[in-house]
Short mmCIF file of C-alpha atoms in Angstrom, two decimals:
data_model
loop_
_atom_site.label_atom_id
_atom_site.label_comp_id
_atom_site.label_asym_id
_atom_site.label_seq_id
_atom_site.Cartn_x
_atom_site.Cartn_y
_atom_site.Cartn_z
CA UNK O 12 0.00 0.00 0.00
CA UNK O 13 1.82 3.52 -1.03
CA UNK O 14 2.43 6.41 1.27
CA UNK O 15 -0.23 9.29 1.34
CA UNK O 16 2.47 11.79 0.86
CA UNK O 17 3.44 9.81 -2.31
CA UNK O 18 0.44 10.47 -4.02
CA UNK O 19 0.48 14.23 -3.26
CA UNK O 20 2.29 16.17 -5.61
CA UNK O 21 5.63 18.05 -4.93
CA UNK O 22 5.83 22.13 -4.44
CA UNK O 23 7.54 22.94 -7.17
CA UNK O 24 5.02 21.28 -9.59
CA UNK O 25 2.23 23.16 -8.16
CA UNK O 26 3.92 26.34 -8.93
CA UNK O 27 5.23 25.28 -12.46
CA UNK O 28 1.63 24.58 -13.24
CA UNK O 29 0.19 27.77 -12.00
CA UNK O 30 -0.59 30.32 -14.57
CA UNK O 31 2.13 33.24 -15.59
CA UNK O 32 -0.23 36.41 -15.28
CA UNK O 33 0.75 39.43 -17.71
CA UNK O 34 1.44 42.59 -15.60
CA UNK O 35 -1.40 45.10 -15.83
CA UNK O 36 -1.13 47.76 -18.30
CA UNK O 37 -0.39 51.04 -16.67
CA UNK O 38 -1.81 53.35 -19.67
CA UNK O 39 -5.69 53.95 -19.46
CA UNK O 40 -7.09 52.45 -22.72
CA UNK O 41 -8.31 55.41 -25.69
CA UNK O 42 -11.09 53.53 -27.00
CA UNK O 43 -14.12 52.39 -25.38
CA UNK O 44 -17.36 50.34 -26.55
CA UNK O 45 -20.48 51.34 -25.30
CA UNK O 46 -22.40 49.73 -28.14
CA UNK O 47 -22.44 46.49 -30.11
CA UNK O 48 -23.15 48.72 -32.86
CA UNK O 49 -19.85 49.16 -35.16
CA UNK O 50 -18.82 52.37 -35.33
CA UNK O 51 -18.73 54.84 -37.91
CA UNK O 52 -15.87 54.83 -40.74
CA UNK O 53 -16.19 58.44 -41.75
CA UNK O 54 -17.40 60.98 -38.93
CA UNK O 55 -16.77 64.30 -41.27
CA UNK O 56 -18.83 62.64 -44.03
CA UNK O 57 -21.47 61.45 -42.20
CA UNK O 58 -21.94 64.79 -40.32
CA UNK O 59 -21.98 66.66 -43.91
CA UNK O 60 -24.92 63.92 -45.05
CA UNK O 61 -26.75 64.33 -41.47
CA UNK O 62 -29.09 66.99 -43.10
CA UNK O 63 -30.16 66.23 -46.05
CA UNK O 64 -30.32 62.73 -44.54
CA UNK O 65 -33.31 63.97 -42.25
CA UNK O 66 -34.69 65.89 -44.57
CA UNK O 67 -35.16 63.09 -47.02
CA UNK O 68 -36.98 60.92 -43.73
CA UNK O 69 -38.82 63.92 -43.11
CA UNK O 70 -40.14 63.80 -46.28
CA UNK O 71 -40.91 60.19 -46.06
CA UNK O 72 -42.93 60.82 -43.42
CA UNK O 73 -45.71 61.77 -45.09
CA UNK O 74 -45.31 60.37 -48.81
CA UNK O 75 -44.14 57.41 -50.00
CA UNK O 76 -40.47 57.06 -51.54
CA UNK O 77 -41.18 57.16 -55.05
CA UNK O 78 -42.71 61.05 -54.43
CA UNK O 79 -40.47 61.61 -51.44
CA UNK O 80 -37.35 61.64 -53.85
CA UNK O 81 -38.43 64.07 -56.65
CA UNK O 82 -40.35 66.11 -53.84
CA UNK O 83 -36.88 66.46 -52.26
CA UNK O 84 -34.94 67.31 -55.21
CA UNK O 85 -37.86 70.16 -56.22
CA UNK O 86 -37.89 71.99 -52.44
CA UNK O 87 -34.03 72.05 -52.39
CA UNK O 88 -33.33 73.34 -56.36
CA UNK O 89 -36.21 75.82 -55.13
CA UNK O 90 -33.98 76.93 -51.98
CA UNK O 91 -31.03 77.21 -54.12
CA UNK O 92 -32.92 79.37 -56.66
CA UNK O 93 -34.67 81.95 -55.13
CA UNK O 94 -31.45 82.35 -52.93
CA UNK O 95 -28.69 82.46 -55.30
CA UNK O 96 -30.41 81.99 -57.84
CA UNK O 97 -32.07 84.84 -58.51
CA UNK O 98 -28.96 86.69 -57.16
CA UNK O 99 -27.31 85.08 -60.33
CA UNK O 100 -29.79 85.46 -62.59
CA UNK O 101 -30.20 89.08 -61.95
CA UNK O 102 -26.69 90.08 -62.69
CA UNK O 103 -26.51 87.64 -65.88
CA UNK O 104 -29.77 89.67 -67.44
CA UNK O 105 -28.06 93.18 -66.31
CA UNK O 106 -24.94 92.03 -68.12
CA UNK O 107 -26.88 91.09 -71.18
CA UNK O 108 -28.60 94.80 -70.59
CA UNK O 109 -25.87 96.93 -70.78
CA UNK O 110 -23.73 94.72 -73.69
CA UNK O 111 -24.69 97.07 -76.41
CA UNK O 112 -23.49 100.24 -74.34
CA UNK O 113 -19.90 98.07 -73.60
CA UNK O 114 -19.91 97.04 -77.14
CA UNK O 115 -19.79 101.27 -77.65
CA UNK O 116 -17.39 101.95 -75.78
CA UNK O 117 -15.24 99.48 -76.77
CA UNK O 118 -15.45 100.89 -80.21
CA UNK O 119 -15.00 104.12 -79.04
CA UNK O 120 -11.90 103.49 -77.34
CA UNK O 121 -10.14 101.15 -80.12
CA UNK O 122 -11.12 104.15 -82.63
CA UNK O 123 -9.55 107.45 -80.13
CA UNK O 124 -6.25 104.94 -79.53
CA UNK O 125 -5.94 104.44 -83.52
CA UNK O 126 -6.11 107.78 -84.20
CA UNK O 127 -3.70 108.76 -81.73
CA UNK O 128 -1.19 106.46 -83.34
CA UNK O 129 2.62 106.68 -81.90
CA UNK O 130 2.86 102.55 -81.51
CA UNK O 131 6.29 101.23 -82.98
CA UNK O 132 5.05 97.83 -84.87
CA UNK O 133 1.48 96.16 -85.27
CA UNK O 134 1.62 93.56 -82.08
CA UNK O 135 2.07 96.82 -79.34
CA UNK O 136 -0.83 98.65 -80.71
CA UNK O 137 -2.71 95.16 -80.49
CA UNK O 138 -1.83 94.54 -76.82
CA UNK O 139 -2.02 98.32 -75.93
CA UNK O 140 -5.74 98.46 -77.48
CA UNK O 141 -7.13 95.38 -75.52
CA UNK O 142 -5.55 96.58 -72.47
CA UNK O 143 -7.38 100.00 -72.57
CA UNK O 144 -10.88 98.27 -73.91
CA UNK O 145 -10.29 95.75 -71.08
CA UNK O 146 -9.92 98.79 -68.72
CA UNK O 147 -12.79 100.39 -69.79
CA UNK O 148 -15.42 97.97 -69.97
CA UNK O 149 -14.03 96.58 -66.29
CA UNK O 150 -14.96 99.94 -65.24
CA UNK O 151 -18.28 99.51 -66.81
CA UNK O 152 -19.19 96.21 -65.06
CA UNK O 153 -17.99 97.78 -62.11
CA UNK O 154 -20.45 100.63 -62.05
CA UNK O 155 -23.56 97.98 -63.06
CA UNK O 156 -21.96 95.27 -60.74
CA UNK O 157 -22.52 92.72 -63.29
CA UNK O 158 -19.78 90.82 -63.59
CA UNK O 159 -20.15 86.81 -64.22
CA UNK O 160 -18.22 85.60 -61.32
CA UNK O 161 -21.43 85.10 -59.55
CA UNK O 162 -22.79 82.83 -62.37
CA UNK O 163 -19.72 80.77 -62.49
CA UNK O 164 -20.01 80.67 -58.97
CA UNK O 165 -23.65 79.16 -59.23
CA UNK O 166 -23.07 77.02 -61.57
CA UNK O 167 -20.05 75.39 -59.86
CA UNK O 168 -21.54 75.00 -57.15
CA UNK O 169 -24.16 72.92 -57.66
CA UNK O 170 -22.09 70.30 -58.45
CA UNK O 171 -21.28 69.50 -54.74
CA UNK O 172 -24.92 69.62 -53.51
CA UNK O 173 -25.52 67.50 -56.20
CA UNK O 174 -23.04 64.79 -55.63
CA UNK O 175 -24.08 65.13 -51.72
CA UNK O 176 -27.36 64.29 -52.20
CA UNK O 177 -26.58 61.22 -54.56
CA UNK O 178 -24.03 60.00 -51.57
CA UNK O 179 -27.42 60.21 -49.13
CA UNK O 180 -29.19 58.20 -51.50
CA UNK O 181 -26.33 55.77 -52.42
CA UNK O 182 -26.16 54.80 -48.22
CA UNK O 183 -30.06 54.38 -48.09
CA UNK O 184 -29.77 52.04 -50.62
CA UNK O 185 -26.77 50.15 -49.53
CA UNK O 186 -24.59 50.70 -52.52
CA UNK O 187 -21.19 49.90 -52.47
CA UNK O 188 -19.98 52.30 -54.63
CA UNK O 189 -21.02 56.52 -55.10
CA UNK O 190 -21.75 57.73 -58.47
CA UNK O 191 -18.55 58.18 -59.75
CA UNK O 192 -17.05 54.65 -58.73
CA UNK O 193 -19.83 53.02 -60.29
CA UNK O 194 -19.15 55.08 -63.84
CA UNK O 195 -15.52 54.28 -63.53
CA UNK O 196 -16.27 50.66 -62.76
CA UNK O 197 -18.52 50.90 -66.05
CA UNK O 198 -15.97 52.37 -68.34
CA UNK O 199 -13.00 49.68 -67.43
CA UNK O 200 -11.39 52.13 -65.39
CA UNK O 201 -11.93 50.21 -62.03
CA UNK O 202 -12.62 46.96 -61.07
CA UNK O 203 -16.50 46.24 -61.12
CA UNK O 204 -18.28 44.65 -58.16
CA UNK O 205 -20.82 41.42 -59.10
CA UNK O 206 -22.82 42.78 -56.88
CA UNK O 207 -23.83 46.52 -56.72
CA UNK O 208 -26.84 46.60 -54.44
CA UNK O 209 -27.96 45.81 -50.92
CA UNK O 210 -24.06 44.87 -49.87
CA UNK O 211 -23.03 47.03 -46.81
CA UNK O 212 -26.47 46.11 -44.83
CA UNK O 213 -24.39 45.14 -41.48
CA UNK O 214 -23.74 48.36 -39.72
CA UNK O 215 -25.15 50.84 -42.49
CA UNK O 216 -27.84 53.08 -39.83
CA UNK O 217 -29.36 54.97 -42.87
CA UNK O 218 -29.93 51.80 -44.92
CA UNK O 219 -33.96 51.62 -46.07
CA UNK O 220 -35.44 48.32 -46.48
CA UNK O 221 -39.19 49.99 -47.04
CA UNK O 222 -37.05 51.15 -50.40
CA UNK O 223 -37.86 47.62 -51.64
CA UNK O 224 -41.37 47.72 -51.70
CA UNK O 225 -42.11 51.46 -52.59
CA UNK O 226 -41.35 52.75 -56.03
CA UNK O 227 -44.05 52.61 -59.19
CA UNK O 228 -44.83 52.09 -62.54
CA UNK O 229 -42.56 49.54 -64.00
CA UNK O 230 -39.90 49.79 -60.80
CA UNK O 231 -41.56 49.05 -57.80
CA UNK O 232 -38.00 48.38 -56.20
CA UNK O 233 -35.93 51.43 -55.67
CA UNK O 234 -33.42 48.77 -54.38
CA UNK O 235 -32.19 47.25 -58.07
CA UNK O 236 -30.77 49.03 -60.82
CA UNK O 237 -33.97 50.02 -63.83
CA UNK O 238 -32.28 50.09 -67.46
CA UNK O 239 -35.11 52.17 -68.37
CA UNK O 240 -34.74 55.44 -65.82
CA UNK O 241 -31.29 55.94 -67.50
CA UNK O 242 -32.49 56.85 -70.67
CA UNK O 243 -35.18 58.60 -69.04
CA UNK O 244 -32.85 60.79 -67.36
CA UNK O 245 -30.42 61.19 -70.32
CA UNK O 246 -33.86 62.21 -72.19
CA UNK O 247 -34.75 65.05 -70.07
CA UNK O 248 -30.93 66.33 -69.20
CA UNK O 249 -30.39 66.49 -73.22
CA UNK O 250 -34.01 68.43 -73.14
CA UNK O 251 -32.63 70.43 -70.56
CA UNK O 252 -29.49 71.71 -72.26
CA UNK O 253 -31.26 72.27 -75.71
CA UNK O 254 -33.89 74.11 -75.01
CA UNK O 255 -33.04 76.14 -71.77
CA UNK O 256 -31.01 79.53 -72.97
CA UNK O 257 -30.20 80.91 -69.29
CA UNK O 258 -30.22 84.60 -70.97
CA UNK O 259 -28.01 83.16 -73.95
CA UNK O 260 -29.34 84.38 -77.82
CA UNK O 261 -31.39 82.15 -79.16
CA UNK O 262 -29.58 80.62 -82.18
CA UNK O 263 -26.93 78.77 -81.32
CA UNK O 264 -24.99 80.28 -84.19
CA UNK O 265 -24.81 83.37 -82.68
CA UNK O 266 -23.14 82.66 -79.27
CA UNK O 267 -19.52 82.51 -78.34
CA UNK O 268 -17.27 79.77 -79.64
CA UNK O 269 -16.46 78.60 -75.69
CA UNK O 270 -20.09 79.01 -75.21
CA UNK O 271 -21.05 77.23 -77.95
CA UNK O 272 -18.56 74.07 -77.34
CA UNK O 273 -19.61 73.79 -73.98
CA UNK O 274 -22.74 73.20 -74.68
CA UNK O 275 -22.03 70.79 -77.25
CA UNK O 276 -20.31 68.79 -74.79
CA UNK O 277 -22.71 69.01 -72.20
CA UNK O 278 -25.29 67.83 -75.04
CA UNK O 279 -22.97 64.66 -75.46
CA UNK O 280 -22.26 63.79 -72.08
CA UNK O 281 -26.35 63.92 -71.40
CA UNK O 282 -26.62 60.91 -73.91
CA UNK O 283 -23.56 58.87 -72.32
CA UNK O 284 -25.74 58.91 -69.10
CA UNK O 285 -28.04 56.08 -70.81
CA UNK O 286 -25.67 53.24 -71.00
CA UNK O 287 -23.15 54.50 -67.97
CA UNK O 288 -25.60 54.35 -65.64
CA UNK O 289 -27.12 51.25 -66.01
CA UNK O 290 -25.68 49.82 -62.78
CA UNK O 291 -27.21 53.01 -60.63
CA UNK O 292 -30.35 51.88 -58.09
CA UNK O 293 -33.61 53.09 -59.62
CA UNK O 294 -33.78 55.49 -56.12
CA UNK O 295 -30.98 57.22 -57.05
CA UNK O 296 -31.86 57.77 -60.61
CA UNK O 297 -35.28 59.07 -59.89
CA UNK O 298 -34.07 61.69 -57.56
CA UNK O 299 -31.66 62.50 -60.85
CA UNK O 300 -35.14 62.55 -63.04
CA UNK O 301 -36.70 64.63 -60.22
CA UNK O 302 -33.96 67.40 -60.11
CA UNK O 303 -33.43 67.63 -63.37
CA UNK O 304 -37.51 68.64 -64.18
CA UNK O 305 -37.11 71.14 -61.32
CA UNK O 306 -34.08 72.62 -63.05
CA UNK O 307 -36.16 73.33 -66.18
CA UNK O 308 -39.05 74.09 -64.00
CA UNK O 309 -37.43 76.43 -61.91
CA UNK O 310 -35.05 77.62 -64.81
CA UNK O 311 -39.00 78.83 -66.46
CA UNK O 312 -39.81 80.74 -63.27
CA UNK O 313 -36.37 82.48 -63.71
CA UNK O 314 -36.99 83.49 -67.18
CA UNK O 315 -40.00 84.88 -66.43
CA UNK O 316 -38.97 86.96 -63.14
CA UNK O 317 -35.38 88.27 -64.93
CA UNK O 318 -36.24 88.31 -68.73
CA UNK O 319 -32.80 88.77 -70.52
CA UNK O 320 -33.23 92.20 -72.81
CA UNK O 321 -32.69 90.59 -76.69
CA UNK O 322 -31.24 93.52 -78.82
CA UNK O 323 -32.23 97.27 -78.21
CA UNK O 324 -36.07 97.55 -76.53
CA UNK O 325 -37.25 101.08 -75.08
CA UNK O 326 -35.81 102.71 -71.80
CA UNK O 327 -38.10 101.72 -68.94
CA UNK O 328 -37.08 104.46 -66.57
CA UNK O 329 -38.80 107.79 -66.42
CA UNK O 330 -37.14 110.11 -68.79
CA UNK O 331 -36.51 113.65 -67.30
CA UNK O 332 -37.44 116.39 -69.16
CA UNK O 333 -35.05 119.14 -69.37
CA UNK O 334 -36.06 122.73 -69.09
CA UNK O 335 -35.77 124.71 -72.12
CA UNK O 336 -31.98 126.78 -72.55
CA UNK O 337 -32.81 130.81 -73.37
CA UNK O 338 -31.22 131.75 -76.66
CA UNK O 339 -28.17 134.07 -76.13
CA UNK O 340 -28.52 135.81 -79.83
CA UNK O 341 -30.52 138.63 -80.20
CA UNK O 342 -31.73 140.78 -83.22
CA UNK O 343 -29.94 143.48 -84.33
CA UNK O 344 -31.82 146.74 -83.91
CA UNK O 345 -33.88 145.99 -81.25
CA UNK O 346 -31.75 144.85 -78.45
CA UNK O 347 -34.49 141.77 -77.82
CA UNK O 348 -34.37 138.13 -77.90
CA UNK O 349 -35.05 135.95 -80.92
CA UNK O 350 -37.99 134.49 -78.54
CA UNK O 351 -39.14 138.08 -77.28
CA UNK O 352 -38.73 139.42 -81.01
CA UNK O 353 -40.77 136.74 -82.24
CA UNK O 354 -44.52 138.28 -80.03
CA UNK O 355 -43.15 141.89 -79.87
CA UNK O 356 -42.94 142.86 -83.54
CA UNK O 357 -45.98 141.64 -84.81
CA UNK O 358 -48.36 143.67 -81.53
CA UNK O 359 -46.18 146.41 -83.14
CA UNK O 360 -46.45 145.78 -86.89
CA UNK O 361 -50.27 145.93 -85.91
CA UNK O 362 -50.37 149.63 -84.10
CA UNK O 363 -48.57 151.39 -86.76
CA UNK O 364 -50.10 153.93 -89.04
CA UNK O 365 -50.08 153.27 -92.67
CA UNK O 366 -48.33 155.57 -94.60
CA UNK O 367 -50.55 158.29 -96.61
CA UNK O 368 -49.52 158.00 -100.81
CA UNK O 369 -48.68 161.12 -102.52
CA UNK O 370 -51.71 161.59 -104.79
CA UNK O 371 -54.03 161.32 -101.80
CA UNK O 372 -52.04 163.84 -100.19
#
């Protein structure tokens, strides 16, 4: 029979078997969880899309997705436009206004500098006439403050609240890649996903599931890409660009040549939309639909409210009415003015006595 002691086992196995503990960390963890939730990848960008974000699900509220989307993109071109807008608009028809009086004095100058001559060869009198012109009509868009920065200005930047909104509408739906990645993926120049839609579900707060189940007509999904709404939207951006003049002249012939390639190209890139776009949701192409009939729309109301002036109409300000300058000559003999003269010599034509003949005499 063994020893008790036998079976027990020695000291320095218990402590070999023991566990090595690692010291405790001295620095005070910078992260903490307090939700399973995962957090956010982007905090700048999602604070940027916070707004329209809510205004989109305030809009939901009370209509269904397939009007909350073009409702959205009607109220906010309607913000932009009778903010800056108008502001835009205003000084675009004022420049138009006063073109035939800069046109003048253009001429005017070119013709004074000519005549004054003293330039050694061809290219100085060149430079030295657009300098002065340049100088003189700058001073005339000064007086009328209507320069076009503040068009240029409005229409760049519209481009950013534009691609904004699409990034709102591109986490609703779950899309893994914005507007531009998915065009890029389309032309070759990046590497296309299989699948486009519904693919960043797990921790994505603003994605929509009632997007599914709420659009019309022939896509009731909002979820899927349409190859229809494309077109649709290529359709009515092409419409847009032919027909809305913005204050331009009417025939196309007559405008600038940088005004007239631009909108050339902006004619052909409304027609690549069609087959680029073909992997877009059907949400996000609606809202494009939806802004682009309140740009003509609102583009009608601005027409109407600042009317460009097309070649020379009549003054619509008062016209003063200068008083009449006395005349300075006066009639010899007399010592009265041509005006006086004019009522005084006939009263005394009339009083004098004819002259008796000789025979009556």
């Amino acid at each position: 029979m063994l020893s008790a002691r036998l079976l027990q086992p020695p000291g320095r196995q218990l402590l070999s078997r023991a566990p090595i503990l690692p010291p405790k960390p001295l620095s005070i963890p910078r992260t903490r969880a307090f939700h399973a939730t995962a957090p956010r990848k982007d905090g700048a960008l999602d604070t940027l899309l916070y707004l329209p974000h809510e205004m989109i699900s305030l809009m939901h509220n009370y209509v269904p997705w397939y009007a909350a989307l073009p409702l959205t993109a009607f109220l906010v071109r309607g913000l932009l436009v009778t903010t800056a807008g108008s502001y835009a608009r205003a000084l675009t028809a004022r420049y138009i206004g006063t073109h035939p009086v800069r046109q003048a004095l253009a001429y005017q100058k070119r013709n004074e500098l000519m005549l004054r001559g003293g330039y050694t060869n061809p290219k100085e009198a060149r430079e030295e006439i657009a300098k002065a012109v340049k100088a003189e009509t700058t001073a005339l868009d000064r007086r009328w403050n209507c320069t076009l920065r503040a068009s240029a200005a409005w229409t760049l930047a519209q481009i950013p609240i534009f691609f904004t909104m699409a990034e709102v509408i591109r986490q609703m739906t779950g899309t893994r890649d914005g507007l531009l990645g998915i065009i890029m993926g389309t032309l070759g120049l990046k590497d296309k996903s299989e699948v486009v839609h519904g693919v960043d579900l797990v921790g994505n707060p603003w994605f929509q599931p009632s997007l599914a189940d709420e659009g019309m007509l022939w896509f009731p999904n909002l979820l899927t890409p349409d190859p229809t709404l494309p077109f649709a939207v290529s359709a009515l951006m092409f419409a847009n660009v032919y027909f809305t003049k913005n204050g331009a002249p009417t025939n196309p012939d007559s405008m600038p040549t940088f005004s007239r390639v631009l909108r050339l190209s902006l004619m052909g890139a409304s027609l690549a939309i069609g087959p680029l776009c073909q992997d877009l949701p059907a949400a996000l192409m609606l809202y494009w639909a939806g802004s682009t009939s309140s740009v003509m729309l609102w583009n009608l109301w601005l027409d109407r409210k600042y009317p460009s002036p097309q070649g020379f109409t009549a003054c619509q300000r008062p016209l003063q009415v200068l008083p009449a300058s006395k005349p300075d000559a006066r009639r010899p003999g007399l010592g009265l003015p041509m005006a006086k003269a004019k009522t005084v010599l006939p009263q005394m034509q009339g009083k004098r006595r004819p002259r008796r003949s000789a025979a009556h005499a």
